[in-house]
């Protein structure tokens, strides 16, 4: 694999200059958010590999967090060994800890976490969250928030292996019932399945809700 280094001190500010593009007409690359740990049940890695198989079967490239451990390593190796396209993005500070062994695909090293997320979002046409920890939660929720704010309008899905995200689904239901989250938005912003093939099919057909917020463009600054 190859490693490209990107220095971008102002990347965290670029999100405020983006206009929400229309939903992608087709999905060429899917960004996968997932953990750098494998979890304590073999089903998690098996689910990641089944997703990798589904992506390569459909000729969809993988964009991910660049690590070779845990589910990140499982899904990236699964795509790469089947001949699929793999694009990893990782901050320099995390590279020694998360990248071990042979690097697969194309790895881009960036300055920080903000630059990492921005580049992953820009490279992808859709997003899937697998089980993971705090970083995965943050990436998923920020991605949803950006749809709400009109920064992007790309499909978002959850691969709900072993019901991992059931508590999150319940939390969102609590938010809607208690008046903090718009029910129509919550109902339409995500597609969820425990089956990789079904999830990818749902993403291909899904159109996220459009934000009523008119986001500022670079031409307006």
PDB file of C-alpha atoms in Angstrom:
ATOM      1  CA  UNK A   1       0.000   0.000   0.000  1.00  0.00           C
ATOM      2  CA  UNK A   2       0.955   3.652  -0.244  1.00  0.00           C
ATOM      3  CA  UNK A   3       0.980   6.334   2.430  1.00  0.00           C
ATOM      4  CA  UNK A   4       0.217   9.986   1.672  1.00  0.00           C
ATOM      5  CA  UNK A   5       0.663  12.702   4.289  1.00  0.00           C
ATOM      6  CA  UNK A   6      -1.662  15.698   4.337  1.00  0.00           C
ATOM      7  CA  UNK A   7      -1.123  18.800   6.474  1.00  0.00           C
ATOM      8  CA  UNK A   8      -4.310  20.786   6.985  1.00  0.00           C
ATOM      9  CA  UNK A   9      -4.396  23.141   9.949  1.00  0.00           C
ATOM     10  CA  UNK A  10      -7.664  24.760   8.863  1.00  0.00           C
ATOM     11  CA  UNK A  11      -9.630  21.643   7.888  1.00  0.00           C
ATOM     12  CA  UNK A  12     -11.867  21.924  10.948  1.00  0.00           C
ATOM     13  CA  UNK A  13     -13.160  25.246   9.631  1.00  0.00           C
ATOM     14  CA  UNK A  14     -13.909  24.088   6.101  1.00  0.00           C
ATOM     15  CA  UNK A  15     -17.203  22.479   7.138  1.00  0.00           C
ATOM     16  CA  UNK A  16     -18.618  25.947   7.664  1.00  0.00           C
ATOM     17  CA  UNK A  17     -17.970  26.796   4.023  1.00  0.00           C
ATOM     18  CA  UNK A  18     -19.633  23.772   2.454  1.00  0.00           C
ATOM     19  CA  UNK A  19     -22.941  23.842   0.629  1.00  0.00           C
ATOM     20  CA  UNK A  20     -24.957  20.649   0.836  1.00  0.00           C
ATOM     21  CA  UNK A  21     -24.694  18.840  -2.490  1.00  0.00           C
ATOM     22  CA  UNK A  22     -27.572  16.778  -3.840  1.00  0.00           C
ATOM     23  CA  UNK A  23     -27.648  13.089  -2.874  1.00  0.00           C
ATOM     24  CA  UNK A  24     -25.201  11.013  -4.946  1.00  0.00           C
ATOM     25  CA  UNK A  25     -26.700   9.596  -8.136  1.00  0.00           C
ATOM     26  CA  UNK A  26     -24.768   6.401  -7.485  1.00  0.00           C
ATOM     27  CA  UNK A  27     -22.640   5.012  -4.675  1.00  0.00           C
ATOM     28  CA  UNK A  28     -19.017   4.406  -5.651  1.00  0.00           C
ATOM     29  CA  UNK A  29     -17.446   4.579  -2.184  1.00  0.00           C
ATOM     30  CA  UNK A  30     -18.873   3.903   1.270  1.00  0.00           C
ATOM     31  CA  UNK A  31     -17.232   5.232   4.422  1.00  0.00           C
ATOM     32  CA  UNK A  32     -17.359   2.696   7.241  1.00  0.00           C
ATOM     33  CA  UNK A  33     -17.147   3.822  10.873  1.00  0.00           C
ATOM     34  CA  UNK A  34     -16.106   1.011  13.228  1.00  0.00           C
ATOM     35  CA  UNK A  35     -13.983   0.059  16.188  1.00  0.00           C
ATOM     36  CA  UNK A  36     -10.248  -0.572  16.439  1.00  0.00           C
ATOM     37  CA  UNK A  37     -11.174  -3.507  18.685  1.00  0.00           C
ATOM     38  CA  UNK A  38     -12.762  -6.774  17.522  1.00  0.00           C
ATOM     39  CA  UNK A  39     -15.335  -7.026  20.300  1.00  0.00           C
ATOM     40  CA  UNK A  40     -15.806 -10.114  22.445  1.00  0.00           C
ATOM     41  CA  UNK A  41     -17.885 -12.173  20.016  1.00  0.00           C
ATOM     42  CA  UNK A  42     -16.720 -13.641  16.676  1.00  0.00           C
ATOM     43  CA  UNK A  43     -19.954 -12.407  15.061  1.00  0.00           C
ATOM     44  CA  UNK A  44     -18.603  -8.850  14.997  1.00  0.00           C
ATOM     45  CA  UNK A  45     -15.617  -9.696  12.788  1.00  0.00           C
ATOM     46  CA  UNK A  46     -17.762 -12.066  10.739  1.00  0.00           C
ATOM     47  CA  UNK A  47     -20.236  -9.242  10.123  1.00  0.00           C
ATOM     48  CA  UNK A  48     -17.421  -6.901   9.083  1.00  0.00           C
ATOM     49  CA  UNK A  49     -16.134  -9.502   6.619  1.00  0.00           C
ATOM     50  CA  UNK A  50     -19.616 -10.102   5.204  1.00  0.00           C
ATOM     51  CA  UNK A  51     -19.930  -6.360   4.619  1.00  0.00           C
ATOM     52  CA  UNK A  52     -16.547  -6.382   2.865  1.00  0.00           C
ATOM     53  CA  UNK A  53     -17.782  -9.198   0.647  1.00  0.00           C
ATOM     54  CA  UNK A  54     -20.931  -7.257  -0.214  1.00  0.00           C
ATOM     55  CA  UNK A  55     -19.005  -4.096  -1.076  1.00  0.00           C
ATOM     56  CA  UNK A  56     -16.603  -5.883  -3.413  1.00  0.00           C
ATOM     57  CA  UNK A  57     -19.436  -7.849  -5.006  1.00  0.00           C
ATOM     58  CA  UNK A  58     -21.050  -4.525  -5.950  1.00  0.00           C
ATOM     59  CA  UNK A  59     -17.723  -2.874  -6.893  1.00  0.00           C
ATOM     60  CA  UNK A  60     -18.095  -0.303  -4.112  1.00  0.00           C
ATOM     61  CA  UNK A  61     -14.866   1.068  -2.638  1.00  0.00           C
ATOM     62  CA  UNK A  62     -14.155   1.332   1.090  1.00  0.00           C
ATOM     63  CA  UNK A  63     -13.226   4.538   2.906  1.00  0.00           C
ATOM     64  CA  UNK A  64     -12.315   3.968   6.554  1.00  0.00           C
ATOM     65  CA  UNK A  65     -10.240   5.154   9.505  1.00  0.00           C
ATOM     66  CA  UNK A  66      -6.967   3.647   8.337  1.00  0.00           C
ATOM     67  CA  UNK A  67      -6.215   1.228  11.182  1.00  0.00           C
ATOM     68  CA  UNK A  68      -5.428  -2.465  10.818  1.00  0.00           C
ATOM     69  CA  UNK A  69      -6.734  -3.610  14.203  1.00  0.00           C
ATOM     70  CA  UNK A  70     -10.194  -4.729  15.253  1.00  0.00           C
ATOM     71  CA  UNK A  71     -13.157  -4.268  12.945  1.00  0.00           C
ATOM     72  CA  UNK A  72     -11.278  -1.618  10.963  1.00  0.00           C
ATOM     73  CA  UNK A  73      -8.652  -4.183  10.069  1.00  0.00           C
ATOM     74  CA  UNK A  74     -11.272  -6.843   9.418  1.00  0.00           C
ATOM     75  CA  UNK A  75     -13.311  -4.840   6.928  1.00  0.00           C
ATOM     76  CA  UNK A  76     -10.278  -3.332   5.157  1.00  0.00           C
ATOM     77  CA  UNK A  77      -8.523  -6.665   4.724  1.00  0.00           C
ATOM     78  CA  UNK A  78     -11.794  -8.234   3.613  1.00  0.00           C
ATOM     79  CA  UNK A  79     -12.210  -5.683   0.811  1.00  0.00           C
ATOM     80  CA  UNK A  80      -8.524  -5.677  -0.169  1.00  0.00           C
ATOM     81  CA  UNK A  81      -8.098  -9.458  -0.355  1.00  0.00           C
ATOM     82  CA  UNK A  82     -11.144  -9.648  -2.622  1.00  0.00           C
ATOM     83  CA  UNK A  83      -9.625  -7.113  -4.994  1.00  0.00           C
ATOM     84  CA  UNK A  84     -11.648  -4.101  -3.890  1.00  0.00           C
ATOM     85  CA  UNK A  85     -10.527  -0.485  -3.520  1.00  0.00           C
ATOM     86  CA  UNK A  86      -9.485   0.581  -0.006  1.00  0.00           C
ATOM     87  CA  UNK A  87      -8.834   4.186   1.068  1.00  0.00           C
ATOM     88  CA  UNK A  88      -7.745   4.738   4.668  1.00  0.00           C
ATOM     89  CA  UNK A  89      -7.425   8.068   6.478  1.00  0.00           C
ATOM     90  CA  UNK A  90      -5.572   8.254   9.785  1.00  0.00           C
ATOM     91  CA  UNK A  91      -4.097  11.028  11.974  1.00  0.00           C
ATOM     92  CA  UNK A  92      -0.322  10.872  12.405  1.00  0.00           C
ATOM     93  CA  UNK A  93      -0.662  10.561  16.177  1.00  0.00           C
ATOM     94  CA  UNK A  94      -2.731   7.374  15.874  1.00  0.00           C
ATOM     95  CA  UNK A  95      -0.698   5.715  13.127  1.00  0.00           C
ATOM     96  CA  UNK A  96       1.855   3.964  15.382  1.00  0.00           C
ATOM     97  CA  UNK A  97      -0.857   2.542  17.617  1.00  0.00           C
ATOM     98  CA  UNK A  98      -3.499   1.598  15.055  1.00  0.00           C
ATOM     99  CA  UNK A  99      -1.448   0.553  12.018  1.00  0.00           C
ATOM    100  CA  UNK A 100       0.315  -2.755  12.574  1.00  0.00           C
ATOM    101  CA  UNK A 101       1.624  -5.187  10.002  1.00  0.00           C
ATOM    102  CA  UNK A 102       1.096  -4.682   6.286  1.00  0.00           C
ATOM    103  CA  UNK A 103      -0.780  -1.564   5.176  1.00  0.00           C
ATOM    104  CA  UNK A 104      -3.518  -2.422   2.695  1.00  0.00           C
ATOM    105  CA  UNK A 105      -4.750  -0.102  -0.021  1.00  0.00           C
ATOM    106  CA  UNK A 106      -4.082   3.619  -0.050  1.00  0.00           C
ATOM    107  CA  UNK A 107      -3.461   5.251   3.347  1.00  0.00           C
ATOM    108  CA  UNK A 108      -3.525   9.032   3.818  1.00  0.00           C
ATOM    109  CA  UNK A 109      -2.016  10.483   6.994  1.00  0.00           C
ATOM    110  CA  UNK A 110      -3.565  13.767   8.129  1.00  0.00           C
ATOM    111  CA  UNK A 111      -2.793  16.271  10.872  1.00  0.00           C
ATOM    112  CA  UNK A 112      -5.647  15.590  13.278  1.00  0.00           C
ATOM    113  CA  UNK A 113      -9.076  14.025  13.874  1.00  0.00           C
ATOM    114  CA  UNK A 114     -10.943  16.951  12.293  1.00  0.00           C
ATOM    115  CA  UNK A 115      -8.979  16.594   9.071  1.00  0.00           C
ATOM    116  CA  UNK A 116      -9.534  12.829   9.162  1.00  0.00           C
ATOM    117  CA  UNK A 117     -13.313  13.077   9.391  1.00  0.00           C
ATOM    118  CA  UNK A 118     -13.564  15.794   6.768  1.00  0.00           C
ATOM    119  CA  UNK A 119     -11.507  13.837   4.228  1.00  0.00           C
ATOM    120  CA  UNK A 120     -13.462  10.636   4.913  1.00  0.00           C
ATOM    121  CA  UNK A 121     -16.763  12.479   4.434  1.00  0.00           C
ATOM    122  CA  UNK A 122     -15.593  14.070   1.187  1.00  0.00           C
ATOM    123  CA  UNK A 123     -14.347  10.788  -0.304  1.00  0.00           C
ATOM    124  CA  UNK A 124     -17.555   8.861   0.467  1.00  0.00           C
ATOM    125  CA  UNK A 125     -20.967   8.731  -1.215  1.00  0.00           C
ATOM    126  CA  UNK A 126     -22.626   7.007   1.769  1.00  0.00           C
ATOM    127  CA  UNK A 127     -21.824   5.892   5.321  1.00  0.00           C
ATOM    128  CA  UNK A 128     -22.186   2.735   7.389  1.00  0.00           C
ATOM    129  CA  UNK A 129     -21.577   2.385  11.127  1.00  0.00           C
ATOM    130  CA  UNK A 130     -20.497  -0.973  12.521  1.00  0.00           C
ATOM    131  CA  UNK A 131     -20.064  -1.592  16.251  1.00  0.00           C
ATOM    132  CA  UNK A 132     -17.375   0.532  17.861  1.00  0.00           C
ATOM    133  CA  UNK A 133     -16.600   2.775  20.800  1.00  0.00           C
ATOM    134  CA  UNK A 134     -16.783   6.487  21.530  1.00  0.00           C
ATOM    135  CA  UNK A 135     -15.030   7.481  18.305  1.00  0.00           C
ATOM    136  CA  UNK A 136     -17.486   5.490  16.204  1.00  0.00           C
ATOM    137  CA  UNK A 137     -20.448   6.991  18.079  1.00  0.00           C
ATOM    138  CA  UNK A 138     -19.078  10.497  17.545  1.00  0.00           C
ATOM    139  CA  UNK A 139     -18.505   9.966  13.829  1.00  0.00           C
ATOM    140  CA  UNK A 140     -21.988   8.538  13.313  1.00  0.00           C
ATOM    141  CA  UNK A 141     -23.814  11.239  15.273  1.00  0.00           C
ATOM    142  CA  UNK A 142     -21.829  14.045  13.628  1.00  0.00           C
ATOM    143  CA  UNK A 143     -22.637  12.588  10.210  1.00  0.00           C
ATOM    144  CA  UNK A 144     -26.360  12.602  11.100  1.00  0.00           C
ATOM    145  CA  UNK A 145     -26.076  16.167  12.415  1.00  0.00           C
ATOM    146  CA  UNK A 146     -24.520  17.310   9.146  1.00  0.00           C
ATOM    147  CA  UNK A 147     -27.568  16.014   7.272  1.00  0.00           C
ATOM    148  CA  UNK A 148     -29.776  17.960   9.678  1.00  0.00           C
ATOM    149  CA  UNK A 149     -27.716  21.124   9.126  1.00  0.00           C
ATOM    150  CA  UNK A 150     -27.597  20.707   5.359  1.00  0.00           C
ATOM    151  CA  UNK A 151     -23.835  20.177   5.141  1.00  0.00           C
ATOM    152  CA  UNK A 152     -24.371  16.944   3.206  1.00  0.00           C
ATOM    153  CA  UNK A 153     -27.272  14.771   2.034  1.00  0.00           C
ATOM    154  CA  UNK A 154     -25.616  11.368   1.740  1.00  0.00           C
ATOM    155  CA  UNK A 155     -27.279   8.117   2.883  1.00  0.00           C
ATOM    156  CA  UNK A 156     -26.354   6.773   6.333  1.00  0.00           C
ATOM    157  CA  UNK A 157     -26.803   3.197   7.522  1.00  0.00           C
ATOM    158  CA  UNK A 158     -26.165   1.090  10.619  1.00  0.00           C
ATOM    159  CA  UNK A 159     -25.089  -2.549  10.460  1.00  0.00           C
ATOM    160  CA  UNK A 160     -26.706  -3.623  13.703  1.00  0.00           C
ATOM    161  CA  UNK A 161     -24.685  -6.767  14.476  1.00  0.00           C
ATOM    162  CA  UNK A 162     -26.058  -8.618  17.527  1.00  0.00           C
ATOM    163  CA  UNK A 163     -28.384  -5.697  18.232  1.00  0.00           C
ATOM    164  CA  UNK A 164     -25.403  -3.534  19.201  1.00  0.00           C
ATOM    165  CA  UNK A 165     -27.169  -0.300  18.291  1.00  0.00           C
ATOM    166  CA  UNK A 166     -30.546  -1.143  19.845  1.00  0.00           C
ATOM    167  CA  UNK A 167     -29.856   1.166  22.841  1.00  0.00           C
ATOM    168  CA  UNK A 168     -29.048   4.040  20.445  1.00  0.00           C
ATOM    169  CA  UNK A 169     -32.304   3.460  18.574  1.00  0.00           C
ATOM    170  CA  UNK A 170     -34.135   3.596  21.908  1.00  0.00           C
ATOM    171  CA  UNK A 171     -32.280   6.774  22.898  1.00  0.00           C
ATOM    172  CA  UNK A 172     -33.434   8.464  19.680  1.00  0.00           C
ATOM    173  CA  UNK A 173     -37.009   7.313  20.380  1.00  0.00           C
ATOM    174  CA  UNK A 174     -36.720   8.886  23.826  1.00  0.00           C
ATOM    175  CA  UNK A 175     -35.468  12.089  22.236  1.00  0.00           C
ATOM    176  CA  UNK A 176     -38.450  12.251  19.884  1.00  0.00           C
ATOM    177  CA  UNK A 177     -41.040  11.371  22.536  1.00  0.00           C
ATOM    178  CA  UNK A 178     -39.633  14.029  24.878  1.00  0.00           C
ATOM    179  CA  UNK A 179     -39.573  16.721  22.204  1.00  0.00           C
ATOM    180  CA  UNK A 180     -35.847  17.073  21.511  1.00  0.00           C
ATOM    181  CA  UNK A 181     -35.623  15.334  18.126  1.00  0.00           C
ATOM    182  CA  UNK A 182     -37.888  15.818  15.124  1.00  0.00           C
ATOM    183  CA  UNK A 183     -39.765  12.553  14.604  1.00  0.00           C
ATOM    184  CA  UNK A 184     -39.941  12.734  10.807  1.00  0.00           C
ATOM    185  CA  UNK A 185     -36.215  13.449  10.562  1.00  0.00           C
ATOM    186  CA  UNK A 186     -35.334  10.610  12.957  1.00  0.00           C
ATOM    187  CA  UNK A 187     -37.527   8.204  11.019  1.00  0.00           C
ATOM    188  CA  UNK A 188     -35.925   9.017   7.648  1.00  0.00           C
ATOM    189  CA  UNK A 189     -32.282   9.860   8.301  1.00  0.00           C
ATOM    190  CA  UNK A 190     -31.048   6.294   8.910  1.00  0.00           C
ATOM    191  CA  UNK A 191     -31.457   2.843   7.438  1.00  0.00           C
ATOM    192  CA  UNK A 192     -30.746  -0.054   9.802  1.00  0.00           C
ATOM    193  CA  UNK A 193     -30.280  -3.777   9.233  1.00  0.00           C
ATOM    194  CA  UNK A 194     -28.318  -6.677  10.713  1.00  0.00           C
ATOM    195  CA  UNK A 195     -27.739  -8.079   7.224  1.00  0.00           C
ATOM    196  CA  UNK A 196     -24.983  -6.475   5.103  1.00  0.00           C
ATOM    197  CA  UNK A 197     -26.612  -7.260   1.742  1.00  0.00           C
ATOM    198  CA  UNK A 198     -29.948  -5.813   2.816  1.00  0.00           C
ATOM    199  CA  UNK A 199     -28.271  -2.745   4.330  1.00  0.00           C
ATOM    200  CA  UNK A 200     -26.327  -1.884   1.160  1.00  0.00           C
ATOM    201  CA  UNK A 201     -29.483  -2.374  -0.909  1.00  0.00           C
ATOM    202  CA  UNK A 202     -31.378  -0.023   1.412  1.00  0.00           C
ATOM    203  CA  UNK A 203     -28.615   2.586   1.129  1.00  0.00           C
ATOM    204  CA  UNK A 204     -28.711   2.446  -2.661  1.00  0.00           C
ATOM    205  CA  UNK A 205     -32.436   3.233  -2.595  1.00  0.00           C
ATOM    206  CA  UNK A 206     -32.397   5.738   0.274  1.00  0.00           C
ATOM    207  CA  UNK A 207     -32.809   9.493  -0.022  1.00  0.00           C
ATOM    208  CA  UNK A 208     -32.070  11.292   3.272  1.00  0.00           C
ATOM    209  CA  UNK A 209     -34.331  14.127   4.451  1.00  0.00           C
ATOM    210  CA  UNK A 210     -33.347  17.526   3.082  1.00  0.00           C
ATOM    211  CA  UNK A 211     -32.452  20.233   5.548  1.00  0.00           C
ATOM    212  CA  UNK A 212     -34.439  23.471   5.591  1.00  0.00           C
ATOM    213  CA  UNK A 213     -31.248  25.308   6.544  1.00  0.00           C
ATOM    214  CA  UNK A 214     -29.483  27.096   3.684  1.00  0.00           C
ATOM    215  CA  UNK A 215     -25.803  26.479   4.363  1.00  0.00           C
ATOM    216  CA  UNK A 216     -23.272  29.168   3.503  1.00  0.00           C
ATOM    217  CA  UNK A 217     -21.184  28.621   0.371  1.00  0.00           C
ATOM    218  CA  UNK A 218     -17.629  29.667  -0.334  1.00  0.00           C
ATOM    219  CA  UNK A 219     -18.906  32.199  -2.892  1.00  0.00           C
ATOM    220  CA  UNK A 220     -20.858  33.944  -0.140  1.00  0.00           C
ATOM    221  CA  UNK A 221     -17.883  34.494   2.147  1.00  0.00           C
TER     222      UNK A 221
END
